[in-house]
Amino acid sequence: MSLLTIVLTAALFGALGMWWGQRWTPPRPGRVSNSPHDAWMERHQRLRDQSQLAQRRHDVRHTRHEVQQQTLQLHLSPHFMFNALSSVQWLWSDHKRDRAARLFSNFVTLWRHHWRSHEASTHTLQEELESLQ
């Protein structure tokens, strides 16, 4: 192909582009074309990526909160158990065996409810009130 053919071809395509009301420009770095549709698609993709990132951040915060709650429960459970059993032991040694037996029975009921509560993440108010009685 001669240089004259290349120049004429480029001029022809440039003239046709101007005739159609569009001037060809090379795409910007990182973009495939300059069309409004492509620009809209890029913006839409960026917004979708930002939305997904925000959702992931929310999920991480939620998971972290759940782990903190579970950790707190695991720390409180042995402490509560120790205190309750110490109270039963004190009542028993003080010859208040009826009261110690009642306290121990209540403790067992409460402990049973506590372990069942780990199976479900939410509880009704009625369930909470029943556990307190």
Coordinates of N, CA and C in Angstrom, one line a residue:
M1 N 0.9 -1.2 0.0 CA 0.0 0.0 0.0 C 0.9 1.2 0.0
S2 N 0.6 2.1 -0.9 CA 1.4 3.3 -1.0 C 1.0 4.4 0.0
L3 N 1.9 5.3 0.3 CA 1.7 6.4 1.2 C 0.5 7.2 0.8
L4 N 0.3 7.4 -0.6 CA -0.8 8.2 -1.1 C -2.1 7.5 -0.8
T5 N -2.2 6.2 -0.9 CA -3.4 5.4 -0.6 C -3.7 5.5 0.9
I6 N -2.8 5.5 1.8 CA -3.0 5.6 3.2 C -3.5 7.0 3.5
V7 N -2.9 8.0 3.0 CA -3.4 9.4 3.2 C -4.8 9.6 2.7
L8 N -5.1 9.1 1.5 CA -6.4 9.3 1.0 C -7.5 8.5 1.8
T9 N -7.1 7.3 2.2 CA -8.1 6.5 3.1 C -8.3 7.2 4.4
A10 N -7.3 7.8 5.0 CA -7.5 8.5 6.3 C -8.3 9.7 6.1
A11 N -8.1 10.5 5.0 CA -8.9 11.7 4.7 C -10.3 11.3 4.4
L12 N -10.5 10.2 3.7 CA -11.9 9.8 3.4 C -12.7 9.4 4.7
F13 N -12.0 8.6 5.6 CA -12.7 8.3 6.8 C -12.9 9.5 7.7
G14 N -12.0 10.4 7.7 CA -12.2 11.7 8.5 C -13.3 12.5 7.9
A15 N -13.4 12.5 6.6 CA -14.5 13.3 5.9 C -15.9 12.6 6.2
L16 N -15.9 11.3 6.1 CA -17.2 10.6 6.4 C -17.6 10.8 7.8
G17 N -16.7 10.8 8.7 CA -17.0 11.0 10.1 C -17.6 12.4 10.3
M18 N -17.0 13.4 9.7 CA -17.5 14.7 9.9 C -18.8 14.9 9.2
W19 N -19.0 14.2 8.0 CA -20.2 14.2 7.3 C -21.4 13.7 8.1
W20 N -21.1 12.6 8.9 CA -22.1 12.1 9.8 C -22.2 12.8 11.1
G21 N -21.5 13.9 11.3 CA -21.6 14.7 12.4 C -20.8 14.2 13.6
Q22 N -19.9 13.3 13.4 CA -19.1 12.8 14.5 C -17.7 12.8 14.0
R23 N -16.8 13.2 14.9 CA -15.4 13.2 14.6 C -14.8 12.1 15.4
W24 N -14.0 11.3 14.7 CA -13.3 10.2 15.4 C -12.2 10.8 16.3
T25 N -12.2 10.3 17.5 CA -11.1 10.7 18.4 C -10.6 9.4 19.1
P26 N -9.3 9.3 19.3 CA -8.8 8.1 20.0 C -9.4 7.9 21.4
P27 N -9.6 6.7 21.8 CA -10.2 6.5 23.2 C -9.2 7.0 24.2
R28 N -9.7 7.4 25.4 CA -8.9 7.8 26.5 C -8.2 6.6 27.1
P29 N -7.1 6.7 27.7 CA -6.5 5.6 28.3 C -7.4 4.9 29.3
G30 N -7.5 3.6 29.2 CA -8.3 2.8 30.1 C -9.7 2.7 29.7
R31 N -10.1 3.3 28.6 CA -11.4 3.2 28.0 C -11.4 2.6 26.6
V32 N -12.4 1.9 26.2 CA -12.4 1.3 24.9 C -12.9 2.3 23.9
S33 N -13.9 3.1 24.2 CA -14.5 4.1 23.3 C -15.0 5.3 24.0
N34 N -15.4 6.3 23.3 CA -15.9 7.5 23.8 C -17.4 7.6 23.8
S35 N -18.1 6.6 23.4 CA -19.5 6.8 23.3 C -20.2 7.0 24.6
P36 N -21.3 7.8 24.6 CA -22.0 8.0 25.9 C -22.5 6.7 26.5
H37 N -22.8 5.7 25.7 CA -23.3 4.5 26.3 C -22.1 3.8 27.1
D38 N -20.9 3.8 26.5 CA -19.8 3.2 27.3 C -19.5 4.0 28.5
A39 N -19.6 5.3 28.5 CA -19.3 6.1 29.7 C -20.4 5.8 30.7
W40 N -21.6 5.7 30.3 CA -22.7 5.3 31.2 C -22.5 3.9 31.8
M41 N -22.0 3.0 31.0 CA -21.8 1.6 31.5 C -20.6 1.6 32.5
E42 N -19.6 2.4 32.3 CA -18.5 2.5 33.2 C -18.9 3.1 34.5
R43 N -19.7 4.1 34.5 CA -20.3 4.7 35.7 C -21.2 3.8 36.5
H44 N -22.0 3.1 35.7 CA -22.9 2.1 36.3 C -22.1 1.0 37.0
Q45 N -21.0 0.5 36.4 CA -20.2 -0.5 36.9 C -19.5 0.0 38.2
R46 N -19.0 1.2 38.2 CA -18.4 1.8 39.4 C -19.4 1.9 40.5
L47 N -20.6 2.3 40.2 CA -21.6 2.4 41.3 C -22.0 1.0 41.8
R48 N -22.0 0.1 40.9 CA -22.3 -1.3 41.4 C -21.2 -1.8 42.3
D49 N -20.0 -1.6 41.9 CA -18.8 -2.0 42.7 C -18.8 -1.3 44.1
Q50 N -19.2 0.0 44.1 CA -19.2 0.7 45.4 C -20.3 0.2 46.2
S51 N -21.5 -0.2 45.6 CA -22.6 -0.8 46.4 C -22.2 -2.1 47.0
Q52 N -21.5 -2.9 46.2 CA -21.1 -4.2 46.7 C -20.1 -4.1 47.8
L53 N -19.2 -3.1 47.6 CA -18.2 -2.9 48.7 C -18.9 -2.4 50.0
A54 N -19.9 -1.6 49.9 CA -20.6 -1.1 51.0 C -21.3 -2.3 51.7
Q55 N -21.9 -3.2 50.9 CA -22.6 -4.3 51.4 C -21.6 -5.2 52.2
R56 N -20.4 -5.4 51.6 CA -19.4 -6.3 52.2 C -19.0 -5.6 53.6
R57 N -18.8 -4.3 53.6 CA -18.4 -3.7 54.8 C -19.5 -3.9 55.9
H58 N -20.8 -3.7 55.5 CA -21.9 -3.9 56.4 C -21.9 -5.4 56.9
D59 N -21.7 -6.3 56.1 CA -21.6 -7.7 56.5 C -20.5 -8.0 57.5
V60 N -19.3 -7.4 57.2 CA -18.2 -7.6 58.1 C -18.5 -7.0 59.5
R61 N -19.1 -5.8 59.5 CA -19.5 -5.1 60.8 C -20.5 -6.0 61.5
H62 N -21.5 -6.5 60.8 CA -22.5 -7.3 61.4 C -21.9 -8.6 62.0
T63 N -21.0 -9.2 61.3 CA -20.3 -10.5 61.7 C -19.5 -10.2 62.9
R64 N -18.7 -9.1 62.9 CA -17.9 -8.7 64.0 C -18.7 -8.4 65.3
H65 N -19.9 -7.8 65.1 CA -20.8 -7.6 66.2 C -21.3 -8.9 66.8
E66 N -21.7 -9.8 66.0 CA -22.1 -11.1 66.4 C -21.0 -11.9 67.2
V67 N -19.8 -11.8 66.7 CA -18.7 -12.5 67.3 C -18.4 -11.9 68.7
Q68 N -18.5 -10.5 68.8 CA -18.3 -9.9 70.1 C -19.4 -10.3 71.1
Q69 N -20.6 -10.4 70.6 CA -21.7 -10.8 71.5 C -21.4 -12.3 72.0
Q70 N -21.1 -13.1 71.1 CA -20.8 -14.5 71.5 C -19.6 -14.6 72.4
T71 N -18.6 -13.8 72.2 CA -17.5 -13.8 73.1 C -17.9 -13.3 74.5
L72 N -18.7 -12.3 74.5 CA -19.2 -11.8 75.8 C -20.0 -12.9 76.6
Q73 N -20.9 -13.6 75.8 CA -21.7 -14.6 76.4 C -20.8 -15.7 77.0
L74 N -19.7 -16.1 76.2 CA -18.8 -17.2 76.7 C -18.1 -16.7 77.9
H75 N -17.8 -15.5 78.1 CA -17.1 -15.0 79.3 C -18.0 -14.9 80.4
L76 N -19.3 -14.5 80.2 CA -20.2 -14.3 81.3 C -20.8 -15.7 81.8
S77 N -20.9 -16.6 80.9 CA -21.5 -17.9 81.3 C -20.7 -18.6 82.5
P78 N -19.4 -18.8 82.4 CA -18.7 -19.4 83.5 C -18.7 -18.6 84.8
H79 N -18.7 -17.3 84.6 CA -18.7 -16.4 85.8 C -20.1 -16.5 86.5
F80 N -21.1 -16.5 85.7 CA -22.5 -16.7 86.3 C -22.6 -18.0 86.9
M81 N -22.1 -19.1 86.3 CA -22.3 -20.4 86.8 C -21.5 -20.5 88.1
F82 N -20.3 -20.0 88.2 CA -19.5 -20.0 89.4 C -20.3 -19.3 90.6
N83 N -20.8 -18.1 90.3 CA -21.5 -17.4 91.3 C -22.8 -18.2 91.8
A84 N -23.5 -18.7 90.9 CA -24.8 -19.4 91.2 C -24.4 -20.7 92.1
L85 N -23.4 -21.4 91.6 CA -23.1 -22.6 92.4 C -22.5 -22.3 93.7
S86 N -21.8 -21.2 93.8 CA -21.2 -20.8 95.1 C -22.3 -20.4 96.1
S87 N -23.4 -19.8 95.5 CA -24.5 -19.4 96.4 C -25.2 -20.7 96.9
V88 N -25.4 -21.7 96.0 CA -26.0 -23.0 96.4 C -25.1 -23.6 97.5
Q89 N -23.8 -23.6 97.3 CA -22.9 -24.2 98.3 C -23.0 -23.5 99.6
W90 N -23.1 -22.2 99.6 CA -23.2 -21.5 100.8 C -24.5 -21.8 101.6
L91 N -25.6 -21.8 100.8 CA -26.9 -22.1 101.4 C -26.9 -23.5 102.0
W92 N -26.3 -24.5 101.3 CA -26.2 -25.9 101.7 C -25.4 -26.0 103.0
S93 N -24.3 -25.3 103.0 CA -23.4 -25.4 104.2 C -24.0 -24.6 105.4
D94 N -24.9 -23.7 105.1 CA -25.6 -22.9 106.2 C -26.9 -23.6 106.6
H95 N -27.0 -24.9 106.2 CA -28.2 -25.7 106.5 C -29.5 -25.1 106.1
K96 N -29.5 -24.4 105.0 CA -30.7 -23.9 104.4 C -31.0 -24.8 103.1
R97 N -31.1 -26.1 103.3 CA -31.1 -27.0 102.2 C -32.4 -26.8 101.3
D98 N -33.5 -26.5 101.8 CA -34.7 -26.3 101.0 C -34.5 -25.1 100.0
R99 N -34.0 -24.1 100.6 CA -33.7 -22.9 99.7 C -32.6 -23.2 98.7
A100 N -31.6 -23.9 99.1 CA -30.5 -24.3 98.2 C -31.0 -25.2 97.1
A101 N -31.9 -26.1 97.4 CA -32.5 -27.0 96.4 C -33.3 -26.2 95.4
R102 N -34.1 -25.2 95.9 CA -34.9 -24.4 95.0 C -34.0 -23.5 94.1
L103 N -33.0 -23.0 94.7 CA -32.1 -22.1 93.9 C -31.4 -23.0 92.8
F104 N -31.0 -24.2 93.2 CA -30.3 -25.1 92.2 C -31.3 -25.5 91.1
S105 N -32.5 -25.7 91.5 CA -33.5 -26.1 90.5 C -33.8 -24.9 89.5
N106 N -33.9 -23.7 90.1 CA -34.0 -22.5 89.2 C -32.8 -22.3 88.3
F107 N -31.6 -22.6 88.9 CA -30.4 -22.4 88.1 C -30.3 -23.4 87.0
V108 N -30.7 -24.6 87.2 CA -30.8 -25.7 86.1 C -31.7 -25.2 85.0
T109 N -32.9 -24.7 85.4 CA -33.9 -24.3 84.4 C -33.3 -23.1 83.6
L110 N -32.7 -22.2 84.3 CA -32.2 -21.0 83.6 C -31.0 -21.5 82.7
W111 N -30.2 -22.4 83.2 CA -29.1 -22.8 82.3 C -29.6 -23.6 81.1
R112 N -30.6 -24.4 81.3 CA -31.2 -25.1 80.1 C -31.7 -24.1 79.1
H113 N -32.4 -23.0 79.6 CA -32.9 -22.0 78.7 C -31.7 -21.3 78.0
H114 N -30.7 -21.1 78.7 CA -29.5 -20.4 78.1 C -28.9 -21.2 77.0
W115 N -28.8 -22.5 77.2 CA -28.2 -23.3 76.1 C -29.2 -23.5 74.9
R116 N -30.5 -23.5 75.2 CA -31.4 -23.5 74.0 C -31.4 -22.2 73.3
S117 N -31.1 -21.1 74.0 CA -31.1 -19.8 73.3 C -29.9 -19.6 72.3
H118 N -28.9 -20.5 72.5 CA -27.8 -20.4 71.5 C -28.2 -21.0 70.2
E119 N -29.3 -21.8 70.2 CA -29.8 -22.4 68.9 C -30.4 -21.4 68.0
A120 N -31.1 -20.4 68.6 CA -31.8 -19.4 67.8 C -31.2 -18.0 68.1
S121 N -31.2 -17.2 67.1 CA -30.5 -15.9 67.2 C -31.5 -14.9 67.8
T122 N -32.8 -15.1 67.6 CA -33.8 -14.2 68.2 C -34.8 -14.9 69.1
H123 N -35.4 -14.2 70.0 CA -36.4 -14.8 70.9 C -37.5 -13.8 71.1
T124 N -38.7 -14.4 71.3 CA -39.9 -13.6 71.6 C -39.8 -13.1 73.0
L125 N -40.6 -12.0 73.2 CA -40.7 -11.5 74.6 C -41.3 -12.5 75.6
Q126 N -42.2 -13.3 75.1 CA -42.8 -14.3 75.9 C -41.8 -15.3 76.3
E127 N -40.9 -15.7 75.5 CA -39.8 -16.7 75.8 C -38.9 -16.1 76.9
E128 N -38.6 -14.8 76.7 CA -37.7 -14.2 77.7 C -38.4 -14.1 79.1
L129 N -39.7 -13.8 79.1 CA -40.4 -13.7 80.4 C -40.5 -15.0 81.0
E130 N -40.8 -16.1 80.2 CA -40.8 -17.4 80.8 C -39.5 -17.8 81.4
S131 N -38.4 -17.5 80.8 CA -37.1 -17.8 81.4 C -36.9 -17.1 82.7
L132 N -37.4 -15.9 82.8 CA -37.2 -15.1 84.1 C -38.1 -15.6 85.2
Q133 N -39.2 -16.3 84.9 CA -40.1 -16.8 85.9 C -39.5 -18.0 86.5

